[in-house]
Tab-separated table of C-alpha atoms in Angstrom:
chain	number	residue	atom	x	y	z
A	1	UNK	CA	-101.858	-99.413	72.323
A	2	UNK	CA	-105.210	-97.821	70.995
A	3	UNK	CA	-104.805	-95.401	73.502
A	4	UNK	CA	-101.100	-94.773	73.002
A	5	UNK	CA	-101.695	-94.566	69.501
A	6	UNK	CA	-104.912	-91.651	69.816
A	7	UNK	CA	-102.220	-89.698	73.048
A	8	UNK	CA	-100.266	-89.844	70.266
A	9	UNK	CA	-102.411	-87.851	67.513
A	10	UNK	CA	-104.111	-85.760	69.912
A	11	UNK	CA	-100.020	-84.124	70.627
A	12	UNK	CA	-99.533	-83.754	67.177
A	13	UNK	CA	-102.842	-81.945	66.329
A	14	UNK	CA	-101.631	-79.395	69.579
A	15	UNK	CA	-97.991	-79.370	68.580
A	16	UNK	CA	-97.670	-75.955	66.490
A	17	UNK	CA	-96.347	-76.430	63.188
A	18	UNK	CA	-93.943	-74.281	61.292
A	19	UNK	CA	-96.695	-71.358	60.365
A	20	UNK	CA	-98.734	-71.638	63.532
A	21	UNK	CA	-94.755	-71.222	65.160
A	22	UNK	CA	-94.314	-67.942	62.314
A	23	UNK	CA	-97.973	-66.602	63.466
A	24	UNK	CA	-96.353	-66.513	67.205
A	25	UNK	CA	-93.052	-65.332	66.505
A	26	UNK	CA	-94.537	-62.094	64.400
A	27	UNK	CA	-96.895	-61.844	67.291
A	28	UNK	CA	-93.907	-61.245	69.762
A	29	UNK	CA	-92.082	-59.412	67.501
A	30	UNK	CA	-95.008	-56.792	67.667
A	31	UNK	CA	-94.994	-56.702	70.771
A	32	UNK	CA	-91.938	-55.890	71.244
A	33	UNK	CA	-92.081	-53.095	69.061
A	34	UNK	CA	-95.196	-51.876	70.707
A	35	UNK	CA	-92.743	-52.012	73.662
A	36	UNK	CA	-89.913	-50.534	72.257
A	37	UNK	CA	-92.146	-47.656	71.360
A	38	UNK	CA	-93.989	-46.980	74.379
A	39	UNK	CA	-90.878	-47.115	75.827
A	40	UNK	CA	-89.112	-44.222	73.367
A	41	UNK	CA	-92.224	-42.222	73.648
A	42	UNK	CA	-92.642	-41.985	77.107
A	43	UNK	CA	-88.855	-41.215	77.498
A	44	UNK	CA	-89.693	-38.328	75.205
A	45	UNK	CA	-92.630	-36.686	76.785
A	46	UNK	CA	-90.304	-37.387	80.333
A	47	UNK	CA	-87.504	-35.388	78.049
A	48	UNK	CA	-90.140	-32.531	77.135
A	49	UNK	CA	-91.258	-31.600	80.625
A	50	UNK	CA	-87.780	-31.765	82.105
A	51	UNK	CA	-86.990	-29.040	79.846
A	52	UNK	CA	-84.135	-31.578	78.512
A	53	UNK	CA	-84.781	-30.689	74.439
A	54	UNK	CA	-81.998	-32.539	73.532
A	55	UNK	CA	-83.330	-35.660	74.769
A	56	UNK	CA	-86.823	-35.198	73.542
A	57	UNK	CA	-85.538	-34.764	70.426
A	58	UNK	CA	-84.138	-38.385	70.094
A	59	UNK	CA	-87.059	-40.019	71.750
A	60	UNK	CA	-89.224	-38.442	69.416
A	61	UNK	CA	-87.328	-39.366	66.927
A	62	UNK	CA	-86.226	-43.425	68.285
A	63	UNK	CA	-90.030	-43.362	68.405
A	64	UNK	CA	-90.683	-42.663	65.282
A	65	UNK	CA	-88.613	-44.732	64.167
A	66	UNK	CA	-90.390	-48.110	65.292
A	67	UNK	CA	-93.655	-46.285	64.000
A	68	UNK	CA	-93.081	-43.428	61.767
A	69	UNK	CA	-97.087	-42.421	61.003
A	70	UNK	CA	-97.980	-41.920	64.795
A	71	UNK	CA	-99.254	-38.010	65.554
A	72	UNK	CA	-98.839	-36.833	68.209
A	73	UNK	CA	-94.587	-38.049	68.095
A	74	UNK	CA	-94.493	-35.802	64.675
A	75	UNK	CA	-96.551	-32.473	66.419
A	76	UNK	CA	-94.980	-33.352	69.706
A	77	UNK	CA	-90.802	-32.985	67.410
A	78	UNK	CA	-92.978	-30.835	64.720
A	79	UNK	CA	-92.726	-27.869	67.716
A	80	UNK	CA	-89.407	-29.289	68.967
A	81	UNK	CA	-87.705	-28.978	65.952
A	82	UNK	CA	-89.846	-25.147	65.663
A	83	UNK	CA	-89.092	-23.612	68.768
A	84	UNK	CA	-85.299	-24.207	67.560
A	85	UNK	CA	-85.480	-22.333	64.979
A	86	UNK	CA	-85.646	-25.235	62.526
A	87	UNK	CA	-88.438	-23.653	60.612
A	88	UNK	CA	-87.341	-25.361	57.110
A	89	UNK	CA	-87.986	-29.346	59.149
A	90	UNK	CA	-90.712	-27.913	61.298
A	91	UNK	CA	-92.545	-27.410	58.637
A	92	UNK	CA	-91.453	-30.389	56.575
A	93	UNK	CA	-92.729	-32.628	59.995
A	94	UNK	CA	-95.632	-30.559	59.607
A	95	UNK	CA	-96.343	-31.642	55.565
A	96	UNK	CA	-96.573	-35.295	57.089
A	97	UNK	CA	-98.251	-34.685	59.762
A	98	UNK	CA	-101.155	-33.297	57.297
A	99	UNK	CA	-100.612	-37.249	55.633
A	100	UNK	CA	-101.497	-39.303	58.673
A	101	UNK	CA	-103.123	-37.077	61.703
A	102	UNK	CA	-107.063	-36.964	61.153
A	103	UNK	CA	-108.587	-34.635	61.470
A	104	UNK	CA	-106.064	-32.525	60.019
A	105	UNK	CA	-107.380	-29.327	61.993
A	106	UNK	CA	-104.211	-28.893	64.371
A	107	UNK	CA	-101.996	-30.548	61.348
A	108	UNK	CA	-102.680	-26.687	59.497
A	109	UNK	CA	-102.788	-24.664	62.239
A	110	UNK	CA	-99.197	-25.842	63.223
A	111	UNK	CA	-98.191	-24.817	60.206
A	112	UNK	CA	-100.135	-21.227	59.465
A	113	UNK	CA	-98.079	-20.629	63.093
A	114	UNK	CA	-94.749	-21.827	61.881
A	115	UNK	CA	-95.652	-19.742	58.219
A	116	UNK	CA	-96.132	-16.117	60.224
A	117	UNK	CA	-94.377	-16.610	63.265
A	118	UNK	CA	-92.923	-13.019	62.617
A	119	UNK	CA	-91.508	-13.203	66.524
A	120	UNK	CA	-89.214	-15.884	65.664
A	121	UNK	CA	-87.744	-13.650	63.061
A	122	UNK	CA	-87.408	-10.915	65.567
A	123	UNK	CA	-85.945	-12.651	68.620
A	124	UNK	CA	-83.360	-14.146	65.308
A	125	UNK	CA	-82.932	-10.599	64.142
A	126	UNK	CA	-81.810	-11.882	60.590
A	127	UNK	CA	-83.605	-12.805	57.488
A	128	UNK	CA	-86.802	-14.973	57.549
A	129	UNK	CA	-87.188	-17.419	54.566
A	130	UNK	CA	-90.351	-19.526	56.166
A	131	UNK	CA	-92.403	-16.507	56.834
A	132	UNK	CA	-94.944	-16.454	54.171
A	133	UNK	CA	-98.180	-14.911	54.894
A	134	UNK	CA	-100.299	-16.004	51.725
A	135	UNK	CA	-99.763	-19.557	52.762
A	136	UNK	CA	-99.684	-18.461	56.038
A	137	UNK	CA	-103.482	-17.549	55.160
A	138	UNK	CA	-104.501	-20.508	52.875
A	139	UNK	CA	-103.658	-22.772	55.727
A	140	UNK	CA	-105.874	-21.461	58.849
A	141	UNK	CA	-108.273	-20.896	55.760
A	142	UNK	CA	-108.012	-25.483	55.945
A	143	UNK	CA	-108.162	-25.288	59.202
A	144	UNK	CA	-111.248	-23.660	59.623
A	145	UNK	CA	-112.777	-25.739	56.615
A	146	UNK	CA	-111.947	-28.446	58.964
A	147	UNK	CA	-113.274	-27.954	62.092
A	148	UNK	CA	-115.752	-24.527	61.511
A	149	UNK	CA	-116.901	-24.510	65.579
A	150	UNK	CA	-113.617	-24.753	67.052
A	151	UNK	CA	-112.118	-21.154	67.791
A	152	UNK	CA	-108.328	-21.523	67.730
A	153	UNK	CA	-108.749	-20.949	63.409
A	154	UNK	CA	-110.653	-17.867	63.052
A	155	UNK	CA	-108.257	-16.614	65.895
A	156	UNK	CA	-105.365	-17.504	64.317
A	157	UNK	CA	-106.740	-16.133	60.292
A	158	UNK	CA	-107.445	-13.077	62.712
A	159	UNK	CA	-104.061	-12.561	64.039
A	160	UNK	CA	-102.444	-13.628	59.917
A	161	UNK	CA	-105.495	-10.839	58.753
A	162	UNK	CA	-103.438	-7.825	60.988
A	163	UNK	CA	-100.117	-8.687	60.078
A	164	UNK	CA	-101.006	-8.721	56.928
A	165	UNK	CA	-102.976	-4.796	57.717
A	166	UNK	CA	-106.747	-6.828	56.698
A	167	UNK	CA	-108.527	-5.046	60.015
A	168	UNK	CA	-111.593	-5.973	58.049
A	169	UNK	CA	-110.951	-9.381	57.589
A	170	UNK	CA	-109.235	-10.123	61.002
A	171	UNK	CA	-112.647	-8.461	62.382
A	172	UNK	CA	-115.361	-10.738	60.954
A	173	UNK	CA	-113.039	-13.680	61.613
A	174	UNK	CA	-112.879	-12.534	65.498
A	175	UNK	CA	-116.345	-12.630	65.393
A	176	UNK	CA	-116.754	-15.327	64.775
A	177	UNK	CA	-114.218	-16.549	67.835
A	178	UNK	CA	-116.349	-14.686	70.219
A	179	UNK	CA	-119.855	-16.361	68.646
A	180	UNK	CA	-119.040	-19.501	69.092
A	181	UNK	CA	-116.522	-18.710	72.468
A	182	UNK	CA	-118.169	-15.053	73.880
A	183	UNK	CA	-115.653	-14.750	76.552
A	184	UNK	CA	-112.644	-15.597	74.740
A	185	UNK	CA	-110.251	-12.934	76.219
A	186	UNK	CA	-107.334	-13.085	73.838
A	187	UNK	CA	-110.154	-12.753	70.178
A	188	UNK	CA	-111.534	-9.809	72.246
A	189	UNK	CA	-107.994	-7.528	72.259
A	190	UNK	CA	-107.165	-8.639	69.275
A	191	UNK	CA	-110.283	-7.338	67.981
A	192	UNK	CA	-109.555	-4.011	70.930
A	193	UNK	CA	-106.511	-4.019	67.979
A	194	UNK	CA	-109.150	-3.647	65.567
A	195	UNK	CA	-111.644	-0.872	66.652
A	196	UNK	CA	-110.717	2.928	67.721
A	197	UNK	CA	-111.498	4.912	71.340
A	198	UNK	CA	-114.626	4.053	73.188
A	199	UNK	CA	-114.873	0.549	71.257
A	200	UNK	CA	-111.343	0.034	71.755
A	201	UNK	CA	-111.621	0.588	75.556
A	202	UNK	CA	-114.607	-1.283	75.880
A	203	UNK	CA	-113.055	-4.332	75.304
A	204	UNK	CA	-110.317	-4.318	76.560
A	205	UNK	CA	-112.701	-3.074	79.934
A	206	UNK	CA	-114.510	-6.694	79.334
A	207	UNK	CA	-111.577	-8.739	78.986
A	208	UNK	CA	-109.723	-7.246	82.039
A	209	UNK	CA	-113.745	-8.238	83.677
A	210	UNK	CA	-113.399	-12.188	82.152
A	211	UNK	CA	-109.649	-12.491	82.789
A	212	UNK	CA	-109.679	-10.485	86.897
A	213	UNK	CA	-109.152	-13.927	89.184
A	214	UNK	CA	-112.054	-14.795	91.514
A	215	UNK	CA	-111.636	-15.678	95.102
A	216	UNK	CA	-113.489	-18.149	95.386
A	217	UNK	CA	-115.035	-19.274	99.103
A	218	UNK	CA	-115.849	-22.822	99.974
A	219	UNK	CA	-119.622	-23.615	100.002
A	220	UNK	CA	-121.529	-23.856	102.968
A	221	UNK	CA	-121.196	-26.820	104.842
A	222	UNK	CA	-118.222	-28.044	102.953
A	223	UNK	CA	-115.388	-27.545	105.755
A	224	UNK	CA	-114.526	-24.145	107.565
A	225	UNK	CA	-116.113	-21.627	105.057
A	226	UNK	CA	-114.454	-18.687	106.262
A	227	UNK	CA	-111.293	-20.395	104.100
A	228	UNK	CA	-110.910	-19.163	100.669
A	229	UNK	CA	-109.981	-21.863	98.057
A	230	UNK	CA	-106.121	-20.681	97.043
A	231	UNK	CA	-106.551	-17.973	94.702
A	232	UNK	CA	-105.881	-18.085	91.075
A	233	UNK	CA	-102.410	-16.028	90.623
A	234	UNK	CA	-102.717	-12.550	88.956
A	235	UNK	CA	-99.406	-13.371	87.742
A	236	UNK	CA	-100.442	-15.866	84.753
A	237	UNK	CA	-99.286	-15.080	80.889
A	238	UNK	CA	-102.942	-14.113	80.327
A	239	UNK	CA	-104.177	-12.181	83.008
A	240	UNK	CA	-100.663	-9.920	82.414
A	241	UNK	CA	-101.659	-9.706	78.759
A	242	UNK	CA	-104.433	-8.089	79.568
A	243	UNK	CA	-103.050	-5.398	82.195
A	244	UNK	CA	-100.460	-4.430	79.950
A	245	UNK	CA	-102.871	-4.146	77.360
A	246	UNK	CA	-105.063	-1.613	80.112
A	247	UNK	CA	-101.221	-0.141	80.719
A	248	UNK	CA	-102.573	3.326	77.915
A	249	UNK	CA	-106.100	3.212	79.692
A	250	UNK	CA	-106.876	5.687	82.651
A	251	UNK	CA	-105.710	4.418	86.089
A	252	UNK	CA	-109.235	4.716	87.953
A	253	UNK	CA	-109.729	0.773	85.986
A	254	UNK	CA	-106.708	-0.439	87.104
A	255	UNK	CA	-108.211	-3.545	89.519
A	256	UNK	CA	-107.833	-3.741	93.079
A	257	UNK	CA	-105.959	-6.657	94.144
A	258	UNK	CA	-104.150	-6.899	90.720
A	259	UNK	CA	-100.034	-6.722	90.461
A	260	UNK	CA	-99.179	-2.416	91.152
A	261	UNK	CA	-99.084	-1.030	87.782
A	262	UNK	CA	-95.703	-0.175	86.492
A	263	UNK	CA	-94.182	3.155	86.157
A	264	UNK	CA	-95.431	5.285	83.371
A	265	UNK	CA	-93.760	8.204	80.970
A	266	UNK	CA	-96.209	9.775	79.013
A	267	UNK	CA	-94.121	10.720	75.861
A	268	UNK	CA	-93.030	10.747	71.930
A	269	UNK	CA	-92.618	7.573	70.996
A	270	UNK	CA	-90.081	6.879	67.652
A	271	UNK	CA	-91.615	6.266	65.152
A	272	UNK	CA	-90.367	2.596	63.423
A	273	UNK	CA	-86.788	2.947	62.352
A	274	UNK	CA	-85.829	2.169	58.793
A	275	UNK	CA	-82.648	-0.435	60.111
A	276	UNK	CA	-83.835	-1.868	63.308
A	277	UNK	CA	-81.226	-3.055	65.321
A	278	UNK	CA	-81.803	-4.406	68.382
A	279	UNK	CA	-77.451	-2.893	69.523
A	280	UNK	CA	-77.331	1.166	70.298
A	281	UNK	CA	-74.190	3.007	70.860
A	282	UNK	CA	-73.415	6.280	72.463
A	283	UNK	CA	-71.591	7.872	75.505
A	284	UNK	CA	-73.961	6.577	78.099
A	285	UNK	CA	-71.500	7.459	81.112
A	286	UNK	CA	-70.795	10.576	79.934
A	287	UNK	CA	-66.935	10.038	79.967
A	288	UNK	CA	-66.192	10.795	76.029
A	289	UNK	CA	-66.049	7.473	74.811
A	290	UNK	CA	-68.596	4.932	72.848
A	291	UNK	CA	-70.403	2.827	74.176
A	292	UNK	CA	-73.514	0.550	73.510
A	293	UNK	CA	-76.274	-1.797	74.565
A	294	UNK	CA	-77.363	-4.860	73.712
A	295	UNK	CA	-80.668	-6.740	73.383
A	296	UNK	CA	-82.207	-9.502	73.044
A	297	UNK	CA	-85.979	-10.378	72.291
A	298	UNK	CA	-87.484	-12.350	75.400
A	299	UNK	CA	-90.692	-14.343	75.365
A	300	UNK	CA	-94.302	-12.543	76.564
A	301	UNK	CA	-94.029	-14.842	79.653
A	302	UNK	CA	-90.566	-13.176	80.692
A	303	UNK	CA	-90.817	-9.648	79.230
A	304	UNK	CA	-94.425	-9.997	81.401
A	305	UNK	CA	-93.037	-10.415	84.188
A	306	UNK	CA	-90.960	-8.530	84.249
A	307	UNK	CA	-92.796	-5.451	83.406
A	308	UNK	CA	-95.204	-6.399	86.724
A	309	UNK	CA	-92.561	-7.337	89.045
A	310	UNK	CA	-93.338	-11.110	89.543
A	311	UNK	CA	-91.739	-13.207	90.805
A	312	UNK	CA	-88.958	-15.713	89.546
A	313	UNK	CA	-85.410	-15.544	88.096
A	314	UNK	CA	-85.293	-15.527	83.939
A	315	UNK	CA	-83.075	-13.989	80.996
A	316	UNK	CA	-82.461	-10.473	81.324
A	317	UNK	CA	-83.077	-8.923	77.506
A	318	UNK	CA	-79.376	-6.210	77.804
A	319	UNK	CA	-76.029	-6.729	78.083
A	320	UNK	CA	-74.565	-3.240	78.509
A	321	UNK	CA	-70.627	-2.294	77.983
A	322	UNK	CA	-69.085	1.130	79.109
A	323	UNK	CA	-64.989	1.434	78.186
A	324	UNK	CA	-65.030	-2.283	77.051
A	325	UNK	CA	-65.709	-3.718	80.195
A	326	UNK	CA	-69.451	-5.430	80.754
A	327	UNK	CA	-71.795	-3.174	83.059
A	328	UNK	CA	-74.859	-5.132	83.499
A	329	UNK	CA	-74.814	-5.468	86.883
A	330	UNK	CA	-75.601	-2.462	88.421
A	331	UNK	CA	-77.293	-0.812	85.787
A	332	UNK	CA	-80.398	-0.574	86.765
A	333	UNK	CA	-81.013	-2.880	83.359
A	334	UNK	CA	-79.906	-6.715	84.524
A	335	UNK	CA	-82.275	-9.296	84.569
A	336	UNK	CA	-84.662	-7.189	83.253
A	337	UNK	CA	-86.636	-8.891	80.101
A	338	UNK	CA	-88.187	-7.057	77.944
A	339	UNK	CA	-89.794	-7.267	74.379
A	340	UNK	CA	-87.238	-6.256	71.678
A	341	UNK	CA	-87.962	-5.571	68.494
A	342	UNK	CA	-85.869	-2.168	67.903
A	343	UNK	CA	-83.638	0.451	69.842
A	344	UNK	CA	-83.699	4.312	69.515
A	345	UNK	CA	-81.054	6.726	71.162
A	346	UNK	CA	-83.201	9.732	72.044
A	347	UNK	CA	-82.551	12.397	74.837
A	348	UNK	CA	-85.994	12.168	75.581
A	349	UNK	CA	-85.975	14.702	78.634
A	350	UNK	CA	-83.568	17.307	76.976
A	351	UNK	CA	-81.010	16.922	80.105
A	352	UNK	CA	-77.393	15.902	77.615
A	353	UNK	CA	-78.042	12.759	78.309
A	354	UNK	CA	-78.615	9.730	75.614
A	355	UNK	CA	-81.813	7.959	76.557
A	356	UNK	CA	-82.891	4.579	74.243
A	357	UNK	CA	-86.487	4.094	73.862
A	358	UNK	CA	-86.828	-0.524	73.249
A	359	UNK	CA	-89.957	-0.388	70.491
A	360	UNK	CA	-91.529	-3.844	70.368
A	361	UNK	CA	-91.958	-4.024	66.880
A	362	UNK	CA	-94.439	-6.229	64.863
A	363	UNK	CA	-94.722	-9.263	66.710
A	364	UNK	CA	-97.264	-11.516	67.974
A	365	UNK	CA	-100.718	-8.957	67.215
A	366	UNK	CA	-102.068	-10.966	70.899
A	367	UNK	CA	-98.415	-9.178	72.909
A	368	UNK	CA	-99.037	-6.140	74.367
A	369	UNK	CA	-95.830	-5.389	76.302
A	370	UNK	CA	-95.635	-1.736	75.568
A	371	UNK	CA	-92.465	0.671	74.119
A	372	UNK	CA	-89.935	1.390	77.277
A	373	UNK	CA	-88.218	4.237	78.012
A	374	UNK	CA	-84.480	3.656	79.050
A	375	UNK	CA	-83.953	6.854	81.129
A	376	UNK	CA	-80.542	7.490	80.943
A	377	UNK	CA	-79.656	8.450	85.442
A	378	UNK	CA	-76.058	8.911	84.637
A	379	UNK	CA	-72.926	6.978	85.385
A	380	UNK	CA	-73.269	4.297	83.701
A	381	UNK	CA	-77.179	3.464	85.206
A	382	UNK	CA	-80.611	3.469	83.480
A	383	UNK	CA	-83.960	3.489	84.708
A	384	UNK	CA	-87.149	1.418	83.358
A	385	UNK	CA	-90.483	3.175	82.545
A	386	UNK	CA	-93.303	2.112	79.931
A	387	UNK	CA	-93.727	4.784	77.750
A	388	UNK	CA	-96.965	5.816	76.803
A	389	UNK	CA	-98.298	8.057	73.824
A	390	UNK	CA	-99.125	11.513	75.276
A	391	UNK	CA	-103.357	11.838	75.020
């Protein structure tokens, strides 16, 4: 009898009371919420990799509903909104990121990048109320205070200083970045923008040496020493950027294994127009009727790929209309992506046919694509060459 009573007491002691049951349920609920969050977050990352912008946006928002302070989700969603042209929403998310991210370096850098994104302004071809170079400079300065040993804030401040026309401030920031990372090719190229003559040439040559791919060999004793490791591609955008910067230099400087040097034309490049336009009108085919050439600004990667003939498909920048019909295919312009800031119609070679200069404009200072000359060959066909001012 006493044993039975003791068993009852043990069971009673081990049975969860109301408070314990509530705690268990809360633990289970937290576990469910955590699983739901990571399911949304993983879906967002997979959608991003697959290029599904809408799916990534929806999944990141769902993830943030479950964990509002998740810095990585806020940062990723802010980037999606900025690339989609929703700049004010991107800035709102950047403000939210500043509240939760520690350190705050990337939040300040992201906000500075949005506020100084003249690339987006040129690509969208309209007003850019989100551009505020003074505010961008303050953000980049805050990023530098948060982490002065990182090159990112110094390079960001240099770009903003170049856009503001403050060469001395740009050189000061670039000196800090290059001290931290002496082989920072982008910083060295940016420094070339702020220097003249032989100094600028020397910076481009240094960047070219740094970024030239090395043909690595397997060490002795590790397989067939005659076999090369897979060589790095010359067609990576950072390497093509340096080649674009090297175009005005002597052809003898061109690396032997690099892509072929694009066709160039030595000519006077027009000044930036007072009213820049991505539309040019002229009688391009000689039939007496007005025709039109319309352009869109390509990304740096696509424009460099076209300039150097890299393999792969990309969206072209140009649409040619002759006599009211689309004549882009067969014009020599189809599929060619370019860094377009403005189109200027000029008879560059004096043959009586209207040619078109493609001016890159004042975009991201890290972009080094040259102006292009679309030489009118008659009959609605154009030849493309890099337009380099005479030395």
